[in-house]
Coordinates of C-alpha atoms and ligand atoms in Angstrom, one line a residue:
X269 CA -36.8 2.2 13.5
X270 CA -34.5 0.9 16.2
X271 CA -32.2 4.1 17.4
X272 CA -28.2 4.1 18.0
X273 CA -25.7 7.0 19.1
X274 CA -23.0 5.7 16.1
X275 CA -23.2 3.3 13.2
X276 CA -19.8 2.2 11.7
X277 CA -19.5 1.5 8.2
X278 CA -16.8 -1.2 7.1
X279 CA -15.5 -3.1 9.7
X280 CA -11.5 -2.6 8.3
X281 CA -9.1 -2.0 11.0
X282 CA -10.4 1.5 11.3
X283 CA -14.1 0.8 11.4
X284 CA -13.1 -1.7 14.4
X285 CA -11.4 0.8 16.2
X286 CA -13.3 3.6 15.6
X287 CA -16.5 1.3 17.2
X288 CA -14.6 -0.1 19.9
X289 CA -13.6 3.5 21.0
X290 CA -16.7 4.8 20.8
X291 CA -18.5 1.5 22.7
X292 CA -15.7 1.8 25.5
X293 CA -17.1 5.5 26.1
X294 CA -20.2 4.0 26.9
X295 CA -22.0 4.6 23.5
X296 CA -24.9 2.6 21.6
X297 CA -22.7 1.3 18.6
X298 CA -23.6 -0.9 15.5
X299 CA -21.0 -1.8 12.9
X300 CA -22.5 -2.6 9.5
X301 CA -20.0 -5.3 7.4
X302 CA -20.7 -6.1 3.8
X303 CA -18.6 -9.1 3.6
X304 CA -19.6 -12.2 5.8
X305 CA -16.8 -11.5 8.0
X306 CA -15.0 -8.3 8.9
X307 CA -11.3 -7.2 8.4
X308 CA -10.7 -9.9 5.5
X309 CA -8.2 -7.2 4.0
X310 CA -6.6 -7.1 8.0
X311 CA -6.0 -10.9 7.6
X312 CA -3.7 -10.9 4.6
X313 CA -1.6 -7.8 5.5
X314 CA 2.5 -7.9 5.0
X315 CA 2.2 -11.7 3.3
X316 CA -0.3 -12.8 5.9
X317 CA 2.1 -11.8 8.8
X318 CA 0.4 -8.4 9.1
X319 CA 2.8 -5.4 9.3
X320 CA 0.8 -3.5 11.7
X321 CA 2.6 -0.4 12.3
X322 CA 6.5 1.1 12.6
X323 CA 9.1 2.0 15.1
X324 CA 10.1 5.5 13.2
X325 CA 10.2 8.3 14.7
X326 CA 7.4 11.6 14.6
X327 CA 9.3 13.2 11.6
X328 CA 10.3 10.2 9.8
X329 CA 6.2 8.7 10.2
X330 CA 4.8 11.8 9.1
X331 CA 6.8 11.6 6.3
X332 CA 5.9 8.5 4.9
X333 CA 2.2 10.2 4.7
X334 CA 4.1 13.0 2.2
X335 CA 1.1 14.9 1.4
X336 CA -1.1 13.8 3.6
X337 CA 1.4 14.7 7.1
X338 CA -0.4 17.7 7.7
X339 CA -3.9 16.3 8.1
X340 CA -2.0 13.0 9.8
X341 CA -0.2 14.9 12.5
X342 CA -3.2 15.4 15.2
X343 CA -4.0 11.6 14.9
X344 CA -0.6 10.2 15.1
X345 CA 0.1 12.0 18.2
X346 CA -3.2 10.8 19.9
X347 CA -2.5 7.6 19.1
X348 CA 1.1 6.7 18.1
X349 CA 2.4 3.7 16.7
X350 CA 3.0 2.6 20.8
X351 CA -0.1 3.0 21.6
X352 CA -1.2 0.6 19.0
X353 CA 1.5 -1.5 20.3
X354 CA 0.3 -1.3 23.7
X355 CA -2.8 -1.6 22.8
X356 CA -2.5 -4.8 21.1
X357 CA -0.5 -5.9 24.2
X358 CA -3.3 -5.6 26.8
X359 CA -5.4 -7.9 23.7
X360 CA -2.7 -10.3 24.5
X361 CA -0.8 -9.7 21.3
X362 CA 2.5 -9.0 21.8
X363 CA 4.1 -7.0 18.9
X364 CA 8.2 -7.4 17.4
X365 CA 10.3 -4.7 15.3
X366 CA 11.9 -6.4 12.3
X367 CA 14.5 -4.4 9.6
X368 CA 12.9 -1.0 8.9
X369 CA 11.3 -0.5 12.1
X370 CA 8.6 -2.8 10.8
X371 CA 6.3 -3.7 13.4
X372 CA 4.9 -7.3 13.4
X373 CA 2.7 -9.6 16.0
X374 CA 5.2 -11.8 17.4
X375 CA 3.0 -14.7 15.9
X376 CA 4.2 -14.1 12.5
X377 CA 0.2 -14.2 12.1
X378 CA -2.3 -11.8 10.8
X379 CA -5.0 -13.7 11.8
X380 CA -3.9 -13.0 15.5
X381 CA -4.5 -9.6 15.3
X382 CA -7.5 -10.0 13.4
X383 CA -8.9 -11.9 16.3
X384 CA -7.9 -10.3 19.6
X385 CA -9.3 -6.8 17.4
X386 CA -12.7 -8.0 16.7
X387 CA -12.8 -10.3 20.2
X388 CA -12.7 -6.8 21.9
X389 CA -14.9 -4.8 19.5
X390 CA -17.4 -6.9 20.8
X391 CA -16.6 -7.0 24.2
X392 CA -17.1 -3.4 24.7
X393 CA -20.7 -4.4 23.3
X394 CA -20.6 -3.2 19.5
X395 CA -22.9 -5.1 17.5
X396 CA -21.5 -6.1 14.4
X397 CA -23.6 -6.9 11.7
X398 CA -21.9 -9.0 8.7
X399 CA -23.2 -9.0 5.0
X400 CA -24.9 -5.5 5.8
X401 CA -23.9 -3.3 2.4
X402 CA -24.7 0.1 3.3
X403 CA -26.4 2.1 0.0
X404 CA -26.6 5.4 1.4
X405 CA -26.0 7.7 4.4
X406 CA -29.3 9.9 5.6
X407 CA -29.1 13.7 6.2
X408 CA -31.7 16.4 7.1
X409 CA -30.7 20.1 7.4
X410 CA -27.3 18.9 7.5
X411 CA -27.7 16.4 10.1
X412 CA -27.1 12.8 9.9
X413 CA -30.3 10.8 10.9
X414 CA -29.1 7.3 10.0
X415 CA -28.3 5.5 6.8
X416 CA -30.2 3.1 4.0
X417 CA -29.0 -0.5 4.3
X418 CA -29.3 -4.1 2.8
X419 CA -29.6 -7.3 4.8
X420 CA -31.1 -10.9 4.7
X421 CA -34.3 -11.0 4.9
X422 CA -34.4 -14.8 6.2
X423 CA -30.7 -16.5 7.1
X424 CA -31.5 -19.3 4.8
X425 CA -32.4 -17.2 1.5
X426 CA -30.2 -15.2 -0.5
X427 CA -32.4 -12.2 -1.0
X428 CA -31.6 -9.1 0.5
X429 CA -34.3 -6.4 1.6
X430 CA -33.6 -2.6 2.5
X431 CA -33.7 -1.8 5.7
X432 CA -33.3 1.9 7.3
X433 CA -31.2 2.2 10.7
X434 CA -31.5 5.6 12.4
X435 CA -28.8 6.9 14.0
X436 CA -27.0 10.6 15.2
X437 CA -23.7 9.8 13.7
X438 CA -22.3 7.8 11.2
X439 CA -18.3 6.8 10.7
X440 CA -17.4 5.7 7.1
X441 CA -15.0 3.5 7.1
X442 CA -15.2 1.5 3.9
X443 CA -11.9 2.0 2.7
X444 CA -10.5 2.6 -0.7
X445 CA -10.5 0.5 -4.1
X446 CA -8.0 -1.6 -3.8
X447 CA -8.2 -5.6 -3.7
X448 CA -12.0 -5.1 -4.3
X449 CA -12.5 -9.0 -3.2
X450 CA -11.5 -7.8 0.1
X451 CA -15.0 -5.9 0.3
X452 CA -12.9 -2.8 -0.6
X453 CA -14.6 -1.5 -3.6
X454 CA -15.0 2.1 -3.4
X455 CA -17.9 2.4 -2.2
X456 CA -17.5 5.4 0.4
X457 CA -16.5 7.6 -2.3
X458 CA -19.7 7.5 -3.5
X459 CA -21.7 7.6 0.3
X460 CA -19.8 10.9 1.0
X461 CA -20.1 12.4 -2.6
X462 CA -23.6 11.7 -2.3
X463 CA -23.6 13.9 1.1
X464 CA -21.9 17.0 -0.7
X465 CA -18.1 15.7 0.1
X466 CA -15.5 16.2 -3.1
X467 CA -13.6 13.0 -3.9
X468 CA -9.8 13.8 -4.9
X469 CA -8.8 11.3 -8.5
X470 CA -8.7 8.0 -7.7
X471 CA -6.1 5.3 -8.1
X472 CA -3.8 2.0 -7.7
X473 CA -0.9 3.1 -5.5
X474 CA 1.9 0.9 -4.1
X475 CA 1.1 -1.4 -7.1
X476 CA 3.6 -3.0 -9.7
X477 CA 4.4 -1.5 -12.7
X478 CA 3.8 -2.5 -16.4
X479 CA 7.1 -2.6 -18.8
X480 CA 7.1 -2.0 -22.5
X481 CA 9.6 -4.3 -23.9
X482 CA 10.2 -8.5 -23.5
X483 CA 13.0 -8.3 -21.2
X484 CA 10.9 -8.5 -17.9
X485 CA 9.0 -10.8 -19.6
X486 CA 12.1 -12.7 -20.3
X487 CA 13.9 -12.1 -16.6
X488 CA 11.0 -13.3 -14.4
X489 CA 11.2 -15.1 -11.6
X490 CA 14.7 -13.0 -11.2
X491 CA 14.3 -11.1 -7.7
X492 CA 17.4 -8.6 -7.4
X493 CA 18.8 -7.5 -3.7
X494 CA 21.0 -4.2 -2.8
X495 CA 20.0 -2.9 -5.9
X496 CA 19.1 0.9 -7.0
X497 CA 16.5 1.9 -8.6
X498 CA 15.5 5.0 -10.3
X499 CA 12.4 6.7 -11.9
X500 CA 13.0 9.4 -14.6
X501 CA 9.7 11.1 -16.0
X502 CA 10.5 13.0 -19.6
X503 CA 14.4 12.4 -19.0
X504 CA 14.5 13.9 -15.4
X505 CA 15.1 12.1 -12.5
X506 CA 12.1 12.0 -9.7
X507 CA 13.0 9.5 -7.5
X508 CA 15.1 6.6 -6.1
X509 CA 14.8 3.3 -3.8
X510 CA 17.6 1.5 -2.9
X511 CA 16.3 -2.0 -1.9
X512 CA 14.7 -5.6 -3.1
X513 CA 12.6 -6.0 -6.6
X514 CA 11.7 -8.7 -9.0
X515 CA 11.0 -9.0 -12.3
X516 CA 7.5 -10.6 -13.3
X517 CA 5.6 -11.6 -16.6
X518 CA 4.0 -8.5 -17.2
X519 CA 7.2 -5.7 -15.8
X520 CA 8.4 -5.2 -12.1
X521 CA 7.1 -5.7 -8.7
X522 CA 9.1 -5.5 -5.2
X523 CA 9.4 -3.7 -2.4
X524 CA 11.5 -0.5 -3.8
X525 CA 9.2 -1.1 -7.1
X526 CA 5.8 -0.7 -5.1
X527 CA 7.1 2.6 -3.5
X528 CA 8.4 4.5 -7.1
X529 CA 5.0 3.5 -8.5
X530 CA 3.5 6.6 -7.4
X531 CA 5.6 8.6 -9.0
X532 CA 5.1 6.6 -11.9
X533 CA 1.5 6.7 -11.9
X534 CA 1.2 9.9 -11.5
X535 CA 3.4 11.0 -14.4
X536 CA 1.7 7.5 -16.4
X537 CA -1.8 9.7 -15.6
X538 CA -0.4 12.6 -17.6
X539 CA 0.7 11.0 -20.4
X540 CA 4.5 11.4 -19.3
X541 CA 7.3 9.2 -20.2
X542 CA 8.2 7.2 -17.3
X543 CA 11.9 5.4 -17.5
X544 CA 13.0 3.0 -14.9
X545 CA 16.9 2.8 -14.3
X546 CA 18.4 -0.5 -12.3
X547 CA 21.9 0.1 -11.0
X548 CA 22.8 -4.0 -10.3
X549 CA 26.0 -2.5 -8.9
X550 CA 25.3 0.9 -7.0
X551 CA 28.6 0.6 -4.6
X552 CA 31.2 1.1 -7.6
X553 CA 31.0 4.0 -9.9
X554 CA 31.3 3.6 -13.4
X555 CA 34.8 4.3 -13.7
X556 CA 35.7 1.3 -11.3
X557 CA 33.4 -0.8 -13.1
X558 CA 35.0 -0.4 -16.1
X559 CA 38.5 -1.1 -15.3
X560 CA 36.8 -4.1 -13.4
X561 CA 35.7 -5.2 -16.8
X562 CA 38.0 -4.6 -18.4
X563 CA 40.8 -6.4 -16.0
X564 CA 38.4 -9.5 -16.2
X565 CA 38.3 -9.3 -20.1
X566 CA 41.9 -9.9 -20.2
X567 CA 42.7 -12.0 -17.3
X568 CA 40.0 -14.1 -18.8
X569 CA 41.1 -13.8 -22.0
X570 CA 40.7 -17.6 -23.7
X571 CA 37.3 -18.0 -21.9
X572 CA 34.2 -17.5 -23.6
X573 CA 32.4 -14.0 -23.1
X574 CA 29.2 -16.2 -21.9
X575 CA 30.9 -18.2 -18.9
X576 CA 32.8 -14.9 -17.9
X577 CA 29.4 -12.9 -17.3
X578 CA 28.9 -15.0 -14.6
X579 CA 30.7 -12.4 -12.6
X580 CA 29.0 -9.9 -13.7
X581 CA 25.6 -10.4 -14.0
X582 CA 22.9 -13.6 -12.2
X583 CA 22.6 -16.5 -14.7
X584 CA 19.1 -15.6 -15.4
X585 CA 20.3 -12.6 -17.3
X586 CA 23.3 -13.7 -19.5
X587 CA 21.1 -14.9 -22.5
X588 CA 19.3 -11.7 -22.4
X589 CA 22.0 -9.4 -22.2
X590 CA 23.8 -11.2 -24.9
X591 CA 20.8 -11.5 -27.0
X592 CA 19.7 -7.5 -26.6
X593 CA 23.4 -6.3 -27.0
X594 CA 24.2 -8.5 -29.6
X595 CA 27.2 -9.9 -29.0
X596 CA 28.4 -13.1 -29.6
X597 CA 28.4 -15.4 -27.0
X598 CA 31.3 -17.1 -28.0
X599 CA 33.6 -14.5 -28.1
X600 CA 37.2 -14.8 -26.8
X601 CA 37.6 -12.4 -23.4
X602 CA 40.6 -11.0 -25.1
X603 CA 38.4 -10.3 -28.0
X604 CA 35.4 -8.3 -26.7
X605 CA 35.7 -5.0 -27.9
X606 CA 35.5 -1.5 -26.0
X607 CA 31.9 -0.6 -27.2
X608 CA 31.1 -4.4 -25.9
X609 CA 32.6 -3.8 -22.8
X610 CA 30.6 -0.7 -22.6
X611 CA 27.1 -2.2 -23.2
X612 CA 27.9 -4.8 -20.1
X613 CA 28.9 -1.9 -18.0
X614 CA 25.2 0.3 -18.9
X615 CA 23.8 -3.1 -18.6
X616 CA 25.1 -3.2 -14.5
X617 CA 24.9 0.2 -14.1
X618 CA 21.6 1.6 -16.2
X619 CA 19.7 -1.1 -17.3
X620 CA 16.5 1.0 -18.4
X621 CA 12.8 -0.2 -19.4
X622 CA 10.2 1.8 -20.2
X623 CA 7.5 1.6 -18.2
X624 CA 4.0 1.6 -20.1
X625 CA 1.5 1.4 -17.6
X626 CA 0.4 0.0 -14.0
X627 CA -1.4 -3.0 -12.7
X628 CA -5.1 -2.4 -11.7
X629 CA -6.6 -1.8 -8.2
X630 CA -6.7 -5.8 -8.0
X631 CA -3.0 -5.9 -7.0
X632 CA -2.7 -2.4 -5.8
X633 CA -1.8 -2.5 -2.0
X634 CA -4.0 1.0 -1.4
X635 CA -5.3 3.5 -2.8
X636 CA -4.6 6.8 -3.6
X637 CA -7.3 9.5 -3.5
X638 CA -10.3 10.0 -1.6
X639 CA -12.3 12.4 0.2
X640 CA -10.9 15.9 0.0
X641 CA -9.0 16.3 3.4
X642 CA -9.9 20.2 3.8
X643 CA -13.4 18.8 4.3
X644 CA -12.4 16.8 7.6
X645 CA -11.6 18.2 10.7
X646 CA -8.4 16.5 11.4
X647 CA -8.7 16.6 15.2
X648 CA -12.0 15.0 15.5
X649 CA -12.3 13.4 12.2
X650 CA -16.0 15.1 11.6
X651 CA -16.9 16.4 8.4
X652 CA -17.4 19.8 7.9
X653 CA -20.4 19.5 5.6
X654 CA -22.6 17.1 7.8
X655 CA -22.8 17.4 11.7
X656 CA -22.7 13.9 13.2
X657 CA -20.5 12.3 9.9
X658 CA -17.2 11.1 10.6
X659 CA -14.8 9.6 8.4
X660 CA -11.7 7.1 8.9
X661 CA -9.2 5.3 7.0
X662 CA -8.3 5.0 3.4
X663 CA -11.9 6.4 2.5
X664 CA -9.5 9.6 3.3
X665 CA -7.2 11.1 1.0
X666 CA -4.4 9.6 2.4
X667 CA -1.9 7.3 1.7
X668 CA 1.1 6.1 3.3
X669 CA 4.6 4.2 1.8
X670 CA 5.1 0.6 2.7
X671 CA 6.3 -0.6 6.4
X672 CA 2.9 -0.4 8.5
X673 CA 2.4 3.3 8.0
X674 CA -0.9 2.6 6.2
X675 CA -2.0 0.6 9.1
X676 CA -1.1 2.6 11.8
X677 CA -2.9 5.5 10.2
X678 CA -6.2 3.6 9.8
X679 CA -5.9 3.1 13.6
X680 CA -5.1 6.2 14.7
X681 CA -7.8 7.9 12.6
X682 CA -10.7 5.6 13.5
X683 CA -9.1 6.2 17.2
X684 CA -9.6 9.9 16.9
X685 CA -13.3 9.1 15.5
X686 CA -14.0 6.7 17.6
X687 CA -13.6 8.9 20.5
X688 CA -14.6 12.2 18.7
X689 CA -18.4 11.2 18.0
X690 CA -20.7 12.7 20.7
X691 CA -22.4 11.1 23.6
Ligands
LIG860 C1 -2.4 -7.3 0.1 C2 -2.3 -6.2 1.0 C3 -1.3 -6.2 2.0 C4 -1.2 -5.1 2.9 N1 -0.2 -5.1 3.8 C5 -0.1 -4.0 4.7 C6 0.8 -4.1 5.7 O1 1.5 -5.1 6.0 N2 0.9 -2.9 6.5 C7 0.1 -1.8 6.3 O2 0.3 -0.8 7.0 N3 -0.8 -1.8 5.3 C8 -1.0 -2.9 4.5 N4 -1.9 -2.8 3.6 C9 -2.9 -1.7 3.5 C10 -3.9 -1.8 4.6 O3 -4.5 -3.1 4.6 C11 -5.0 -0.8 4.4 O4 -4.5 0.5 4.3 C12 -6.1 -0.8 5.5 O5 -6.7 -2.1 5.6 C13 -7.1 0.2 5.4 O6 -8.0 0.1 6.5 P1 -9.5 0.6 6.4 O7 -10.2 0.1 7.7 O8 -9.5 2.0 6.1 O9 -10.2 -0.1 5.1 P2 -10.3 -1.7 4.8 O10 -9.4 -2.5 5.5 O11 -10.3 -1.7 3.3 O12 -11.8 -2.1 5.3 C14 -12.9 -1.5 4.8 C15 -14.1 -2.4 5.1 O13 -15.3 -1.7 4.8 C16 -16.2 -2.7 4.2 N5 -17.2 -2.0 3.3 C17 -16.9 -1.4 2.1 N6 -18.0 -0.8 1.6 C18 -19.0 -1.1 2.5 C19 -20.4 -0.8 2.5 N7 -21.0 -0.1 1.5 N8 -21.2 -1.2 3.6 C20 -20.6 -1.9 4.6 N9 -19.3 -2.3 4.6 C21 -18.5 -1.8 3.6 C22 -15.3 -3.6 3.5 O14 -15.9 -4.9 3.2 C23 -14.1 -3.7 4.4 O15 -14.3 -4.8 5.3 C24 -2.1 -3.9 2.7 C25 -3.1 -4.0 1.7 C26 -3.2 -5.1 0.9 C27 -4.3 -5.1 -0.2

């Protein structure tokens, strides 16, 4: 059995740093991949361009971890969203700050920073072992001694044989559930349950939601900008996203969509009725909407109710307002009555569908859930079950909303591993 101080499980963006870290303080570090290449997940971050971290400030980044902030705080100020920038700047990667502080590489390429990250992770002399699933993590007396692997027995065969690789410490890095392809798939839930960790639930978060009628179905395609929108759970509202969505074949996806969803999926869990409100129109109130409508209905008054909707409402949507208001398209302006007028303004203002469920963990951005946070030490990353087990990443229970935040906090938790782990 061949001995090293740290083995690294998943090689994510925190499994990378986390070894590099530790390799740069001089220690013996392997880095076991499943996949036959690390960081896939890395390479197709913000549509491929990789939204690596973000320009908010302490308050406003803690917050995006909501729960989590607590736990987060220690990390982020060890290594903040500059470090990472300057970081990736000594790689050679030099990093811009787009709308929402959203921090890119100024290649507009993922694959850029997947790169420079693994170039150096073996430059401070990490080995990095691809298609290496790890099946369990070894302990005695509450000790790590090394974990139970699988690897090609002979390059040219498929087989795989179990191996054992003996080590003092272990990070897990394997990240959550989502986008299982990615070599994501949940796996470290069960490696630290198996060491006596408790695993909070488990599930999609940042991921589109399912609608219960046909008029998603019936709008997709339609993306909407400067629009609100607004979650109500059993009649009451619980949150609001002003912002970008679309509608798809199966309900609603976007930007402000992906961040409401956990709301939804939380109240979804419980059996809650979950109600999402689209304002098309959230800068004028009601009351100036329907004069506006009004005005329009008699200005317009020989035109057809279908052509004059055009100022009201994108093309895509005319036929199925019309069709779920029933009103008849061919009505006179003059002629629409005030109940009519009515439905167009709710329409603008509070167009509502019922949301019925979620998408699965295969279009889920992250996950939510993971191993129970009061079982980490937050300032070294070490569990406080297992001496010499470290964790980092979305294994945690942590998650961040959209804009880099989820990045930056796999970096600056593998970071604080990678530099934690004992000489
Ligand atoms: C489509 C998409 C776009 C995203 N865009 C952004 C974005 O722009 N900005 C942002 O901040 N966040 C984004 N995220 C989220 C972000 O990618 C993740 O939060 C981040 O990758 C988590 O890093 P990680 O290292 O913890 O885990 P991962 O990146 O999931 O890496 C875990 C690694 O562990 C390996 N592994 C798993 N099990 C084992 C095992 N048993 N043995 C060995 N290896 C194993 C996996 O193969 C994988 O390589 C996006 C996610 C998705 C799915």
């Amino acid at each position: 059995m061949s001995s090293h101080d740290l083995i690294v499980v998943g090689g994510g963006p925190a499994g990378l740093m986390a070894a590099g870290q530790a390799a740069a303080r001089g220690l013996k570090v392997v880095l076991l991949e499943k996949k036959h290449l690390p960081a896939r997940k890395l390479g197709i971050t913000g549509k491929g361009r990789c939204n690596l971290t973000n320009t908010a400030q302490v308050n406003d980044f803690l917050r995006a971890f909501k729960a989590g902030a607590n736990f987060m705080r220690f990390a982020l100020g060890r290594f903040s969203s500059r470090d990472l920038r300057l970081f990736f700047q000594d790689l050679g990667v030099e990093t811009v700050a787009e709308r929402g502080g959203r921090v890119f590489p100024a290649a507009q390429e993922a694959g850029v920073v997947v790169k420079s990250l693994v170039q150096w992770v073996q430059q401070q002399g990490v080995e990095i072992r691809t298609e290496s699933p790890v099946k369990r993590i070894l302990s005695e007396k509450g000790r790590i001694t090394g974990v139970a692997l699988q690897e090609k027995s002979c390059p040219y065969r498929s087989g795989l044989k179990d191996k054992i690789l003996a080590a003092k410490n272990v990070v897990i890095a394997t990240g959550g559930s989502s986008y299982p392809a990615t070599g994501s798939t949940g796996d470290g839930y069960a490696l630290a349950a198996d060491l006596g960790h408790s695993i909070t639930d488990v599930y999609p978060a940042l991921v589109p939601l399912i609608t219960a009628d046909d008029t998603a179905f019936r709008l997709q395609g339609l993306s909407l900008r400067n629009v609100l929108a607004e979650i109500f759970i059993q009649g009451r509202k619980e949150a609001q996203e002003f912002g970008e969505m679309l509608f798809t074949h199966f309900g609603v996806s976007g930007p402000i969509i992906l961040t409401l969803s956990k709301a939804a999926v939380q109240a979804l869990n419980q059996n809650l009725e979950v109600t999402l409100s689209i304002d098309l129109k959230p800068a004028v109130s009601h009351s100036q909407l329907k004069q506006r409508i009004s005005r329009t209905m008699h200005a317009q008054g020989r035109k057809k109710l279908v052509n004059i909707l055009k100022d009201f409402l994108p093309l895509k949507m005319i036929p199925v307002f019309l069709d779920k208001s029933g009103i008849d398209p061919d009505t006179p302006g003059s002629m629409v009555s005030a109940a009519d007028q009515k439905k167009l303004r709710l329409w603008c203002k509070e167009l509502r569908l019922r949301i019925s469920g979620y998408r699965s963990f295969h279009e889920a951005i992250i996950t939510s859930g993971g191993v129970r946070l009061s079982q980490v030490n937050p300032r070294t990353m070490e569990s406080r079950l297992i001496k010499g087990l470290f964790f980092a990443g979305e294994v945690l229970d942590i998650d961040a909303d959209t804009g880099g935040f989820n990045l930056q906090g796999a970096f600056s938790t593998g970071w604080v591993a990678g530099n934690s782990v004992p000489a």
